[in-house]
Every structure is written in C-alpha cells, then in structure tokens.
Coordinates of C-alpha atoms and ligand atoms in Angstrom, one line a residue:
X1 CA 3.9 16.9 0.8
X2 CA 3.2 17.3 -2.8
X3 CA 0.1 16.7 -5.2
X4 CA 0.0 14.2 -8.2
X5 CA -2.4 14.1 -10.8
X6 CA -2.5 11.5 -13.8
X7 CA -4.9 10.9 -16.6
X8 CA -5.5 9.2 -19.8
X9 CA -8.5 10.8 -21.2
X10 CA -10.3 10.5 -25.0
X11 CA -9.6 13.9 -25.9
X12 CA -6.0 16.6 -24.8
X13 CA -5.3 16.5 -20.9
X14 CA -3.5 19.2 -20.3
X15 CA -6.0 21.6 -19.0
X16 CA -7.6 19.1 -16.9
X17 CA -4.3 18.7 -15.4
X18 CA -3.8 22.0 -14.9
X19 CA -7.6 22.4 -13.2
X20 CA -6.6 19.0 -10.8
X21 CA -3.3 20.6 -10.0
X22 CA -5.2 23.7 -8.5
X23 CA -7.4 21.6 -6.2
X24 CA -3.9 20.2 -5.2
X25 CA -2.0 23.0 -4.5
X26 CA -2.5 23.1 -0.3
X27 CA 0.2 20.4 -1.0
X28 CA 3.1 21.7 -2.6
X29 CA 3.4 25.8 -3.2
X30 CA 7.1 26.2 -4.3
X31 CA 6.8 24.5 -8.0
X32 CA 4.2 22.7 -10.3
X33 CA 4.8 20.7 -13.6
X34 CA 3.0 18.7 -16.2
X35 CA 4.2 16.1 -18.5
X36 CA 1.8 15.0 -21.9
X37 CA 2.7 12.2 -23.6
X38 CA 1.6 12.5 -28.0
X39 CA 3.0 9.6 -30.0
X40 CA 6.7 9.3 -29.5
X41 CA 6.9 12.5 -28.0
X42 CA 6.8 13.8 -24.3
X43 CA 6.2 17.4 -23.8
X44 CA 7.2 18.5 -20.0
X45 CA 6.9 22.4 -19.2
X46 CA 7.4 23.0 -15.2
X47 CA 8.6 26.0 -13.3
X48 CA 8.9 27.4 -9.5
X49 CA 5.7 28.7 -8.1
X50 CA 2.3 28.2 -7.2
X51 CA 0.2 26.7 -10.8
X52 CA -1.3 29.4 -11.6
X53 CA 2.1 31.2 -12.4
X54 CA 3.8 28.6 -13.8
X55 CA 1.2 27.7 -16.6
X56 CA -0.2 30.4 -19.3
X57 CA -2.7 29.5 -21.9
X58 CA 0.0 29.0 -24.3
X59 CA 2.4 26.4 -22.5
X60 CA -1.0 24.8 -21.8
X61 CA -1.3 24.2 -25.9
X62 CA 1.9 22.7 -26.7
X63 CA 1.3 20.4 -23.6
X64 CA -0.4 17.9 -26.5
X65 CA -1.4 14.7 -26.0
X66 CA -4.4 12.5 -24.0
X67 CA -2.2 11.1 -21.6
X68 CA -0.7 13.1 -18.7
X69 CA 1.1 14.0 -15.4
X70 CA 0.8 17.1 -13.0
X71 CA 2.8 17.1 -9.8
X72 CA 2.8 20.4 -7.5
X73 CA 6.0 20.4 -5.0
X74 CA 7.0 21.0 -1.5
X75 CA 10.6 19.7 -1.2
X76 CA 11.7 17.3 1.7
X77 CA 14.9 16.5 -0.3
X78 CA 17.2 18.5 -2.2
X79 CA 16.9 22.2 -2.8
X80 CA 13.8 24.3 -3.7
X81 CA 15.3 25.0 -7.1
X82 CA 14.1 24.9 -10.7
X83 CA 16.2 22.2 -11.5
X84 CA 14.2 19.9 -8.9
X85 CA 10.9 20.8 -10.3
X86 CA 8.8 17.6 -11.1
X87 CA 7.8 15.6 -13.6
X88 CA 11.8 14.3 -13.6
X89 CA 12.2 12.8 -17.6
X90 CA 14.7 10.3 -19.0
X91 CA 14.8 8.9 -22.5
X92 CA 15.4 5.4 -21.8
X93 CA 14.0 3.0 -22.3
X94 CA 11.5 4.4 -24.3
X95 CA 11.0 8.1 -22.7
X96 CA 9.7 8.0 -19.2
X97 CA 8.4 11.1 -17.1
X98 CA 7.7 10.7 -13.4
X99 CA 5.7 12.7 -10.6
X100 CA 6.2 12.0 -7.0
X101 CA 5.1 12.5 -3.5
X102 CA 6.9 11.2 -0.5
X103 CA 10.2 10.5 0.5
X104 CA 12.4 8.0 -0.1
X105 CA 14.8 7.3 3.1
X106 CA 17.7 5.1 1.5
X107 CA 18.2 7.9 -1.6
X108 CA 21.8 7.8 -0.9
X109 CA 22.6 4.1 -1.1
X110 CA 20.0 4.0 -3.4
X111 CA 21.8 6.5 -5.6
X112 CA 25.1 5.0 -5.2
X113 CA 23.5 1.9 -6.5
X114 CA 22.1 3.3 -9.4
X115 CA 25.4 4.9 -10.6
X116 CA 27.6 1.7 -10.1
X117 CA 25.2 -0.5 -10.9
X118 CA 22.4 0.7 -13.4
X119 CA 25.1 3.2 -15.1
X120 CA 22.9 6.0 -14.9
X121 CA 23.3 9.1 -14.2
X122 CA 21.6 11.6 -11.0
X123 CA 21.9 14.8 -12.0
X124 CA 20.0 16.2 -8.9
X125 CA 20.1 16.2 -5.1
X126 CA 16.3 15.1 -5.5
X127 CA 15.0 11.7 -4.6
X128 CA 12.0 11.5 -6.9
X129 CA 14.7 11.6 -9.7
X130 CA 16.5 8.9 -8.0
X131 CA 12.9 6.8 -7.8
X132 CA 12.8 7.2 -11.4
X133 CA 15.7 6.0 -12.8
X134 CA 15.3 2.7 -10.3
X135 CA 11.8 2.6 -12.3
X136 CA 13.8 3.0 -15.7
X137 CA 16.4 0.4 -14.9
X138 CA 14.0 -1.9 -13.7
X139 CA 11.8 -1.6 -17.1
X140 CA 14.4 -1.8 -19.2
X141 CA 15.0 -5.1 -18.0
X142 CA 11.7 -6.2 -19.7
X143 CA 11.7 -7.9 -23.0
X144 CA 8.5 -6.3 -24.2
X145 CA 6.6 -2.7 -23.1
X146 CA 3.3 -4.4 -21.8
X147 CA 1.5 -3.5 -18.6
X148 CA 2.9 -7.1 -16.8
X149 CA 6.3 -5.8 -17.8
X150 CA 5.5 -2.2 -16.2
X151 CA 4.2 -4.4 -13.1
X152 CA 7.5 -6.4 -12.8
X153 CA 9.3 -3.1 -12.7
X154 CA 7.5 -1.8 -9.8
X155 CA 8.3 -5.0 -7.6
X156 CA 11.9 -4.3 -8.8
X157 CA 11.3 -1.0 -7.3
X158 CA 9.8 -1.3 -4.2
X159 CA 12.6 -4.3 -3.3
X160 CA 15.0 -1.2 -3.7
X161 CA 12.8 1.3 -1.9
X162 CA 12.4 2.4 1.3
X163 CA 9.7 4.9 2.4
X164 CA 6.8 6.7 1.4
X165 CA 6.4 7.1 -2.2
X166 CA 3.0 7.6 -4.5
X167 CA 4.4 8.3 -7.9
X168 CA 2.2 8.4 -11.7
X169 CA 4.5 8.3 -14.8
X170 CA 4.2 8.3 -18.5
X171 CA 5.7 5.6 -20.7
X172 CA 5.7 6.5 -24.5
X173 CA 3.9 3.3 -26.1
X174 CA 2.6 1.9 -23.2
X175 CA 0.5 5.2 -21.5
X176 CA -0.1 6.0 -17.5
X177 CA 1.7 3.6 -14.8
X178 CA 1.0 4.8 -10.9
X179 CA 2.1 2.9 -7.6
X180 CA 1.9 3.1 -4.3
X181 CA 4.5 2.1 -1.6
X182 CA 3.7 -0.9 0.3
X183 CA 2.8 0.7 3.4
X184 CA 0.5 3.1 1.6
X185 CA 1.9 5.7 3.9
X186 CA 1.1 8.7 0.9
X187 CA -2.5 8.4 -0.3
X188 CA -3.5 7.9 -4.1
X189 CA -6.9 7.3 -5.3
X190 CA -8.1 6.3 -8.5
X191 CA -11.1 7.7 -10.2
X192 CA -13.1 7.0 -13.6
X193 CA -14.7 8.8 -16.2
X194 CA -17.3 6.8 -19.1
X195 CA -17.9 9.7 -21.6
X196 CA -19.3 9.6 -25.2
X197 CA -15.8 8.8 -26.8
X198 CA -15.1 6.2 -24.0
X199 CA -14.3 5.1 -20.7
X200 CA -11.4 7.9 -19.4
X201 CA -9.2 7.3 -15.5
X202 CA -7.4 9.5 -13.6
X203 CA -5.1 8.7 -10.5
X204 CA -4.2 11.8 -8.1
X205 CA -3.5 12.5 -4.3
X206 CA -6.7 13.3 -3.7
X207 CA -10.2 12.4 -4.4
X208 CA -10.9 15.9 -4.6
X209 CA -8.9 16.5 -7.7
X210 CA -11.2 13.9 -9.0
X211 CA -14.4 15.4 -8.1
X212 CA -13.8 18.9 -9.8
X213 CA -12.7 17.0 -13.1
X214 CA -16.3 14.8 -12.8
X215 CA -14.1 11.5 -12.5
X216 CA -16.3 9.4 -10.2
X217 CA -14.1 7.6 -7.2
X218 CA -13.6 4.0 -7.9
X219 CA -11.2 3.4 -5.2
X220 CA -7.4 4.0 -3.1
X221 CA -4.5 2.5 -4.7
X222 CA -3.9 -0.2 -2.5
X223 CA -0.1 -0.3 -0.8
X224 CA 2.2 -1.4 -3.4
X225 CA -0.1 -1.9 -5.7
X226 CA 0.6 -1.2 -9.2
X227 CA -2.0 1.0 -11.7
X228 CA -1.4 0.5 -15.6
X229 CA -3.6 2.6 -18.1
X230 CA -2.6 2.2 -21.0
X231 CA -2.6 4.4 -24.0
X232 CA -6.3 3.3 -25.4
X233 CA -7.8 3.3 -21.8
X234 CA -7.0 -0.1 -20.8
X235 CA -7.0 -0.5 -16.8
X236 CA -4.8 -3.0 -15.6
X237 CA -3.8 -3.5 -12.0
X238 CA -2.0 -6.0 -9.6
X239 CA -0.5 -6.3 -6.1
X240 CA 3.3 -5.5 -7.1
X241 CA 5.1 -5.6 -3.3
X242 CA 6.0 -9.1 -1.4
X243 CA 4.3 -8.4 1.7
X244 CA 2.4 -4.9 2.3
X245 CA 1.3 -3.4 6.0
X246 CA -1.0 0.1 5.7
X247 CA -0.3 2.3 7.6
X248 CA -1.1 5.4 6.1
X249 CA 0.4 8.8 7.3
X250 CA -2.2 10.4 10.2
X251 CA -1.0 13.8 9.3
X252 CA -3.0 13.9 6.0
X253 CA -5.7 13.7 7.9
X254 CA -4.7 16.1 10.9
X255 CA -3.3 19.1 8.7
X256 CA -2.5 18.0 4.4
X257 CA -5.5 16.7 2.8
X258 CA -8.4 18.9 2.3
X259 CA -11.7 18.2 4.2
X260 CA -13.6 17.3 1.1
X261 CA -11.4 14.5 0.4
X262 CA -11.5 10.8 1.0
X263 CA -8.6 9.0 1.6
X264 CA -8.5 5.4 2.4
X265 CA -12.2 5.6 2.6
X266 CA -12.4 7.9 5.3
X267 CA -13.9 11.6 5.2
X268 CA -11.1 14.1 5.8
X269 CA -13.7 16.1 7.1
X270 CA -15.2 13.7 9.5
X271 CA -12.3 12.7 10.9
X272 CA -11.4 15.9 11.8
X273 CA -15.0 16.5 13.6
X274 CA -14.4 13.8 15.6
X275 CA -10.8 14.9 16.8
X276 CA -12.6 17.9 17.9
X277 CA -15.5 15.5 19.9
X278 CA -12.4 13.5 21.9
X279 CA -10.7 16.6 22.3
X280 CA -13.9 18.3 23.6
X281 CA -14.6 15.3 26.0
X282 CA -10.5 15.6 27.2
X283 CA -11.4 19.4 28.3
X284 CA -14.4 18.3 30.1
X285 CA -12.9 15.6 31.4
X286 CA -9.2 17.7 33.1
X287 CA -11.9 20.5 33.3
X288 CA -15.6 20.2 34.2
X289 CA -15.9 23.4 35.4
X290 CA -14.0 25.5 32.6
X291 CA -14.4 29.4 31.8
X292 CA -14.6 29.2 28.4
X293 CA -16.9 32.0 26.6
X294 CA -16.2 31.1 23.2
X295 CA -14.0 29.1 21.1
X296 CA -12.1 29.9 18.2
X297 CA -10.3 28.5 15.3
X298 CA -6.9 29.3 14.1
X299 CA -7.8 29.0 10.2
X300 CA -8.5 27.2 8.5
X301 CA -7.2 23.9 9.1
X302 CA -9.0 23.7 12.6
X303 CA -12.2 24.6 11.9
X304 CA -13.7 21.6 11.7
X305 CA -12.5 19.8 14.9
X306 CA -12.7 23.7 16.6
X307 CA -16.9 23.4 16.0
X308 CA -17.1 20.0 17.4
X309 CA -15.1 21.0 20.4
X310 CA -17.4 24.6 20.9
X311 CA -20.3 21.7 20.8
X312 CA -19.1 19.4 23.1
X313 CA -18.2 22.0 25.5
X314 CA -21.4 23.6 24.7
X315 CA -20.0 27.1 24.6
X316 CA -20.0 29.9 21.8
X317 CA -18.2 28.7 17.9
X318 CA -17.0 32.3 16.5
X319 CA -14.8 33.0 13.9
X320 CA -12.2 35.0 15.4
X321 CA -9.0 36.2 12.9
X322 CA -9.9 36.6 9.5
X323 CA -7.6 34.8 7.5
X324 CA -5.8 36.6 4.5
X325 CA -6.7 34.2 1.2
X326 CA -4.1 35.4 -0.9
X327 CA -0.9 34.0 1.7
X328 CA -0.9 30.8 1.4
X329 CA 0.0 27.8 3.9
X330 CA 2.2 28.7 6.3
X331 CA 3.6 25.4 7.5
X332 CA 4.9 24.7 3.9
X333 CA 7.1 27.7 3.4
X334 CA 10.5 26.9 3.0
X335 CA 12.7 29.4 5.9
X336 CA 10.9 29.6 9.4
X337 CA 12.0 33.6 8.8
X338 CA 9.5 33.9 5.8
X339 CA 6.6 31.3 8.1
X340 CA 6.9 33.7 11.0
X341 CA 6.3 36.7 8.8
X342 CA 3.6 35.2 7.2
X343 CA 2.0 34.3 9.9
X344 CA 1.0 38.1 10.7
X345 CA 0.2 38.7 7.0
X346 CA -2.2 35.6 7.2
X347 CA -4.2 36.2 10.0
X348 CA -5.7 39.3 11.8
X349 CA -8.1 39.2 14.7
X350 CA -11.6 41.0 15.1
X351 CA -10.8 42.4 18.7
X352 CA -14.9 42.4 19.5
X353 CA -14.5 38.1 19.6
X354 CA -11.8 38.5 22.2
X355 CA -12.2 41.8 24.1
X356 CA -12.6 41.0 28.1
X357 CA -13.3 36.9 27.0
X358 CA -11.9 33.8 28.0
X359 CA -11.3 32.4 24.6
X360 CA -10.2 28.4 23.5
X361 CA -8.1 28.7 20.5
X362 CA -8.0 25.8 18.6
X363 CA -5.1 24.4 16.2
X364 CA -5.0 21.4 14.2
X365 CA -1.1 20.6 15.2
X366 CA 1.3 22.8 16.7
X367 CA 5.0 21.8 15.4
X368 CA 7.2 25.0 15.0
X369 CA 5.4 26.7 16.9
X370 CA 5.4 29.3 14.7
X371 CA 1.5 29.9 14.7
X372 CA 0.5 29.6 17.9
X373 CA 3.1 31.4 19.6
X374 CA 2.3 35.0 17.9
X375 CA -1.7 34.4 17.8
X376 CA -2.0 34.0 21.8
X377 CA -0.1 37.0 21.4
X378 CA -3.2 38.7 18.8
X379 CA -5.4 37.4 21.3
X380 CA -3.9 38.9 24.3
X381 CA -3.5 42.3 22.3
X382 CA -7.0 42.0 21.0
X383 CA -8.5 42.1 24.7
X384 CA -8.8 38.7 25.9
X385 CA -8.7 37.8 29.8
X386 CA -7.4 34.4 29.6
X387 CA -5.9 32.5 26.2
X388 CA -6.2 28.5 26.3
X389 CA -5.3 26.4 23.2
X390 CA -5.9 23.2 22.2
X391 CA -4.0 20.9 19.7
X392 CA -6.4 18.3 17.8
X393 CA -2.9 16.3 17.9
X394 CA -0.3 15.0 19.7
X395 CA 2.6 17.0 20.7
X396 CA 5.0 16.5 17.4
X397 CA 8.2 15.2 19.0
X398 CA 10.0 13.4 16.3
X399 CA 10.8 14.1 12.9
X400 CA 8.9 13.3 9.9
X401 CA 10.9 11.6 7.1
X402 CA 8.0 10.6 4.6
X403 CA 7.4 13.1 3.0
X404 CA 6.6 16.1 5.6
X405 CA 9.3 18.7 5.9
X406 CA 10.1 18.4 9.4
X407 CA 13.1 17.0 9.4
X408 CA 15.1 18.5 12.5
X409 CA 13.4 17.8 16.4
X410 CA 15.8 21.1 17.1
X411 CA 12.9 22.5 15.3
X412 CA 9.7 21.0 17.2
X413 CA 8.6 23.0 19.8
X414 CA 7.7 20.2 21.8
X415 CA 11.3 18.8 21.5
X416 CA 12.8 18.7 24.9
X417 CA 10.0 20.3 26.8
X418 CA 6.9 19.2 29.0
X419 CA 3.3 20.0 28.0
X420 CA 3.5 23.0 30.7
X421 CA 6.9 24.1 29.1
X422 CA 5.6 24.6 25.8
X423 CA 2.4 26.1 27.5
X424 CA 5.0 28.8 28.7
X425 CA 6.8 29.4 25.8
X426 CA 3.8 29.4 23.7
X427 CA 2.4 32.5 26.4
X428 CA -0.9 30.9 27.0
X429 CA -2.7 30.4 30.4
X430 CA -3.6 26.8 29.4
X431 CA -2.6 24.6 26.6
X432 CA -4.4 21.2 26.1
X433 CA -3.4 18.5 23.4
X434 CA -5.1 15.5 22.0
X435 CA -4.0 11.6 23.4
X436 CA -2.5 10.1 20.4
X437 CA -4.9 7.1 21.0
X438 CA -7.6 9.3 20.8
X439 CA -6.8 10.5 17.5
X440 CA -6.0 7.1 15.8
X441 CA -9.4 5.9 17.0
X442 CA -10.6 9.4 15.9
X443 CA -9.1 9.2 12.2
X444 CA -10.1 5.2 11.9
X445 CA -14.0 6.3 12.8
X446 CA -16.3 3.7 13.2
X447 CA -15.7 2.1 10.1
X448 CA -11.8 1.1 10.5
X449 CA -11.4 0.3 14.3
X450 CA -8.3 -0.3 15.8
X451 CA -6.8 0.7 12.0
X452 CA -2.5 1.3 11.9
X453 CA -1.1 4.7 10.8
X454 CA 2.0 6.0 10.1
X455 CA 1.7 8.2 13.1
X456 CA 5.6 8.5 13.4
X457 CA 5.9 12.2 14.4
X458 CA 3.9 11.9 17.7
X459 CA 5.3 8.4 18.5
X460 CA 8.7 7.7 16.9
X461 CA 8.3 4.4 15.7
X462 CA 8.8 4.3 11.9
X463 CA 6.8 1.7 10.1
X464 CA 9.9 1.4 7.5
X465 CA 12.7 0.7 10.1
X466 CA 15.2 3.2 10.6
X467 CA 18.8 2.6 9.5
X468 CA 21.8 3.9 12.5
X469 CA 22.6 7.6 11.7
X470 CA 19.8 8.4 9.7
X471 CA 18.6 10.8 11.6
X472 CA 22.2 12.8 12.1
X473 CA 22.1 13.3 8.3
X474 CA 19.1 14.6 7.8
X475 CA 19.5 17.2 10.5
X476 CA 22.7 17.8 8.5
X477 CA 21.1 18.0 5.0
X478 CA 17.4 19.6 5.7
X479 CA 17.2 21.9 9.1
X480 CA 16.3 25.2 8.4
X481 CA 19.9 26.3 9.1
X482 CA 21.5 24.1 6.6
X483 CA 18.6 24.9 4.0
X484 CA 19.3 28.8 4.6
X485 CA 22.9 27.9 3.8
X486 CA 22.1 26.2 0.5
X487 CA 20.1 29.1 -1.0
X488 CA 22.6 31.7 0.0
X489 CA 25.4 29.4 -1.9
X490 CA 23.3 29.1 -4.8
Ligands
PRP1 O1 3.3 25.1 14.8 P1 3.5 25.6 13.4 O2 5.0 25.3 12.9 O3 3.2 27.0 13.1 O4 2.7 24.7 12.4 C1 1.3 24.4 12.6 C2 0.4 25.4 11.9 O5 0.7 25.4 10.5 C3 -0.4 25.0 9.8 O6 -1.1 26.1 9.3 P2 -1.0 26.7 7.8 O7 -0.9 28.2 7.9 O8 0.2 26.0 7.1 O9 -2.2 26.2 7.0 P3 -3.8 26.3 7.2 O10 -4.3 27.6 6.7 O11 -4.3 25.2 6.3 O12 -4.2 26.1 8.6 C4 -1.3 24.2 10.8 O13 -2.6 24.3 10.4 C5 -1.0 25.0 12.0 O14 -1.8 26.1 12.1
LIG2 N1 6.7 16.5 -0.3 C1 6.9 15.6 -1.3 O1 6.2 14.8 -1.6 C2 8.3 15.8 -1.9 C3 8.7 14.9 -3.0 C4 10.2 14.8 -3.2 N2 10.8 14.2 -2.1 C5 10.7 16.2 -3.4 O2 11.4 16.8 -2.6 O3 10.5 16.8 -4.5
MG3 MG1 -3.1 26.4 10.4

C-alpha cells in the first residue's frame, strides 16, 4: 500500500506535504517523494526511506510552489529501488508528475500498448509510471488544458485500466488532477481548507492526513470519479468511468489505514471494535465455558478489536509485549528474512502478563505467519499455561493483487492447510479466526448494511476479473524468492 497526499494551497505546500506524508507513512516505509508545481516549472526531490530521511529543511525550500504531491511507497510491482521512487514525471504535454497507490493488473499489455501505440517510452519495471504515461497520452489528445479536458483523459484511462489505482498529479497550467478507480478498491478522500487568502483543498489516502493539516473532510472520491483543482483553487469534479461497482479493499480496514481515519465514511476505529464484538461472540459461541484469564494484543494493529473481544468475553484487557516504536511495520518490509528479524526487535513481552495464565492473543490478520508464530513462542517462554490466538480476519488464502504485497499463496500460511494445521504450525493450543461474513457486516456497521468489498484475499473472487495465467506471473515476478534474486543482481 502506499500514501498520497495532494494540495493546492494560497501560500508554498511543500512542508504541509511533507507533515501529511508523516501521518501516511504506516503505508509505504521503503521511499517517499514530493512533486511542487511553480509556473512552468516542476520541482520533484524523492529518495528511498522512511520521510523523515529523505527530506531536510533544505530540499523542503527548493520544493517551491502552492500546488503539490507527496506519495510514500511500499512496492507491489517492480523493484524497491530509487529509480522507482514516486512522484514518476514526464514533460509532455505540458510537464506532468504523478503519485500512485494500487496496482494496476494489465501493466504488461498495458505497457506494450503504450510503446507501440502512444510512442512512449517506460523506463521502469514500475506500473505507476506505466499509469502515467496512459494519463499523458490520453491528455495530450485534448485540444485545450481545461479541467473537462483533464476529465476526458481519465475516462481514456480507466478504459485502459485494470485494477486498483488512487493516483493525484500535477499539470503545469492547469494545477491538481486526482482519480479514483472505478471500483474505489484504494481509498482517497478529499478535504477543504477556507483561510484568510482563500479557499485551499487537499486530496490524500487518508482522512487523517487531513486532519493534522486542519483541512476539514468534505468527502471520499467517489470510484472513478475525477477531482480537478486547478491552479487558483477552482474545484471541479465529475463521474469519469462508464459504469462503477465499490467495492473497496476490506484490508484497509483490517490492518492499513490507521484507526483515526475515515474511509468511505466508516470509522477505521469502529470497525475494528466491532470485529473484536463478532469475534468475541464466535469464542463464546465454539466456547462457553473458556479459560481465558486475560487477553492480549499483538501491537498495535489489534488493539482495538483485542479490547472489544476482552469485553465480550468479560475477562482481563492487559497490554502484554511492549512494542519497540522505532521498528516500524513489520508486514511491509520487503524480505521475510528482515520481517522475521524484526519481529523480535519489535515486540518483547512483560513475563508477569503471562506467567502461569491462560492468555488469548489477539492479531488483526495472520498472513505469513511471521508474527504469530514467534510470539506464541514469547508467550510460552514468558510463562504461560495455555496460548490461544485469535484472528480479527479470515484465514488469507489468496493473493492480493491490488495493491497489498502478497503476491505468492506459497507464502500464506493458510495456503494448503486447515484451521487446525495452521493452529499446529503456528504452536498454539487454540487458534480461532473471524467468519468472513462476520467481518463484512463488521466493516459495513450499521450504517452500510450488506455493503461490497474487495475482500479478495479471504475469498478469491476478484472484483476486476482475472485474466488466464495471471497469477503464474506474478508468483514469477514478486515472491519473496524472486524479489531476493532481484536485489542480489542489482
Ligand atoms: O502473519 P504476518 O505475515 O506476520 O502478518 C500479519 C502481521 O503483520 C502486521 O503487523 P505489523 O508489524 O506490520 O504492524 P502493526 O504494528 O501495525 O501491527 C499485522 O498487524 C499482523 O500483526
Ligand atoms: N502499494 C502501492 O500502492 C504501490 C504502488 C505501485 N504499484 C508501486 O509499486 O510503486
Ligand atoms: Mg501487527
């Protein structure tokens, strides 16, 4: 997953971009960027690493300019490289720079095309720059640089497109375009700001990049529709896709987006807390006389369904391992050798919570397996009689291809094994998961009953079709082995 962040402001962006980009960063640690458009110059500065590192005070100041994009990266295509750092730029027509999170699934055809058709050049294995030369083509087909023309060029692109794909750009001369595929699988929210020198918008992943910055949240981009700010802080906006079906990506809400952010009008946070109530009310259900003493979260992701469970269940909430807050996500790293290390690094347990205890651990999604497997292990060590873990989702069975790295089922734990299989090779002495119907109606709420997602992973249907030998590859391109391969060539 990665973050975007766009704003036209009255005054520079660049340091707002940078402060939205931090508030993003749970979504994409291996590279950041920002693009500022000035007059008929674009200024792009972007790097590998976490924001902070990329970005000094000084490559903040010649960022110039009161239009502007941020992206923070976690690659699902291409490598982890430099050279595959977003905002991608290209000079024609008119200078473009583009920030994008999702994955596009017919990049190769899609490349081809653009070559052999469009005559223009792909100078990376990454899709986003693939998605923004499709853009470019399609704009330069325009007579005139006007918002409608910017519009047309987004229903050029999303008849070309398949996938998940939130993207912001700059256009010299016309200012800040954003879309939004038409299933609306990746999430992007649009925000507004009325200050003394006028009325300012931003566009980002999520809202919570717009509350830090004080932009108040107007609404989501709706699925394939198309944002246009332009320069002197016009907003226009119109439906850009033939037909559109949400159906946006359930694992935003079980593991990316942070709990203080809304997306699609529903609380991250909330929607958690009630994975933890069905979740609670499955263990009482297989389990009415449990020996639970206490639950605990495996942090921080679970916390808030983990409290709802301890509720429900009516047993003791304690904050078990003590999470290290200078590692960062595990999930997101890119070799399973450096996730497993980190894992250790991350989180240490306070034996006192565990000693002589029958203790309910509580994940948000188990998918490697990585996690879970060493901290029943820290819990056993620590002194606990019996380990027990519960998933807030769905065994992941299938690969994700919209924009989560988990491209390979090889990979899954749950790939080829039953629910007391995995309970084996994860060492614990129970392991309970959430129904995927429980979830969906967890994540909907009361607000959005019987609501679609993109809940691909724990189902396998895939709202964008699939075309034959898709799958083979990916496995071929993006599995860990392949990706180790890569970096040793390189
Ligand atoms: O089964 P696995 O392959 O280990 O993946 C699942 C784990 O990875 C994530 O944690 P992560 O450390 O990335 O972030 P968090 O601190 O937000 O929970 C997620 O919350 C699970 O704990
Ligand atoms: N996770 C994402 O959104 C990735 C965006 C894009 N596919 C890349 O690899 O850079
Ligand atoms: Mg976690």
């Amino acid at each position: 997953m990665c973050g975007i962040i766009g704003i036209v402001a009255t005054t520079e962006v660049a340091a707002a971009l940078y402060d939205g980009l931090t508030v993003l960063q749970h979504r994409g640690q291996d590279a950041a960027g920002i693009a500022t458009a000035n007059g008929n110059q674009l200024r792009v500065h972007k790097g590998n690493g976490l924001v902070r590192d990329v970005f000094d005070d000084k490559a903040i100041a010649l960022l110039v300019g009161r239009v502007g994009i941020g992206h923070c990266r976690y690659p699902t295509a291409g490598s982890e490289g430099h050279d595959e750092a977003q905002p991608f730029y290209v000079n024609s027509p008119y200078g473009i720079a583009l920030a994008h999170n999702g994955n596009l699934i017919n990049t190769d055809a899609l490349r081809q095309e653009v070559f052999e058709e469009d005559r223009r050049n792909i100078n990376t294995e990454s899709d986003s720059e693939v998605l923004l030369n499709v853009f470019a083509h399609e704009l330069d087909r325009e007579r005139a640089l006007t918002p409608e023309a910017a519009f047309k060029a987004i229903e050029g692109l999303h008849r070309r497109s398949t996938g998940g794909y939130a993207a912001v750009a700059t256009v010299l001369g016309l200012g800040l375009v954003a879309f939004r595929d038409p299933h609306g699988i990746r999430p992007l929210v649009l925000g507004r700001r009325v200050t003394e020198t006028g009325t300012e918008y931003a566009v980002a992943s999520e809202s919570v990049a717009l509350d830090i910055l004080g932009f108040e949240r107007l609404r989501d981009v709706a699925p394939g529709e198309g944002i246009v700010v332009t320069a002197r802080g016009e907003l226009h906006h119109r439906s850009c896709a033939e037909s559109v079906m949400r159906a946006p990506c359930i694992f935003e809400y079980v593991y990316f987006a942070r709990p203080d952010s809304m997306i699609e009008d529903i609380s991250v946070h909330k929607a958690r807390m009630r994975m933890g109530v069905t979740l609670g009310e499955k263990i009482l259900r297989e389990r009415p006389d449990h020996d639970i003493d206490v639950v605990i979260p495996i942090p921080d992701t679970s916390r808030d369904s983990a409290l709802e469970i301890a509720n429900v269940l009516d047993v003791k909430y304690r904050e078990g391992f003590i999470k290290n807050r200078y590692v960062g996500r595990t999930f997101i790293m890119a070799g399973q050798g450096e996730r497993a290390k980190s894992v250790k690094r991350k989180l240490n347990p306070i034996p006192l919570e565990f000693r002589g205890r029958v203790v309910l651990l509580v994940d948000d999604s188990i998918v490697r397996g990585t996690t879970s497997k060493q901290i029943v292990q820290m819990a056993r060590d620590a002194g606990a009689r019996k380990v027990y873990l519960a998933s807030a989702a769905p065994p992941v069975r299938y690969p994700n291809i919209y924009g989560i790295d988990m491209p390979s089922v090889d990979e899954l734990v749950a790939n080829g094994r039953t629910e007391k299989e995995i309970e084996q090779f994860l060492g614990c002495d129970w392991l309970i998961y959430q129904d995927l119907a429980d979830l969906e109606s967890a994540v909907a709420g009361p607000k959005f009953p019987g609501r679609r997602f993109d809940s691909s992973c724990f189902s396998g249907e895939y709202v964008t079709g699939i075309e034959p030998g898709y799958f083979e590859r990916l496995q071929q391109l993006r599995s860990d082995e392949a990706k180790k391969k890569r970096r040793l060539a390189s």
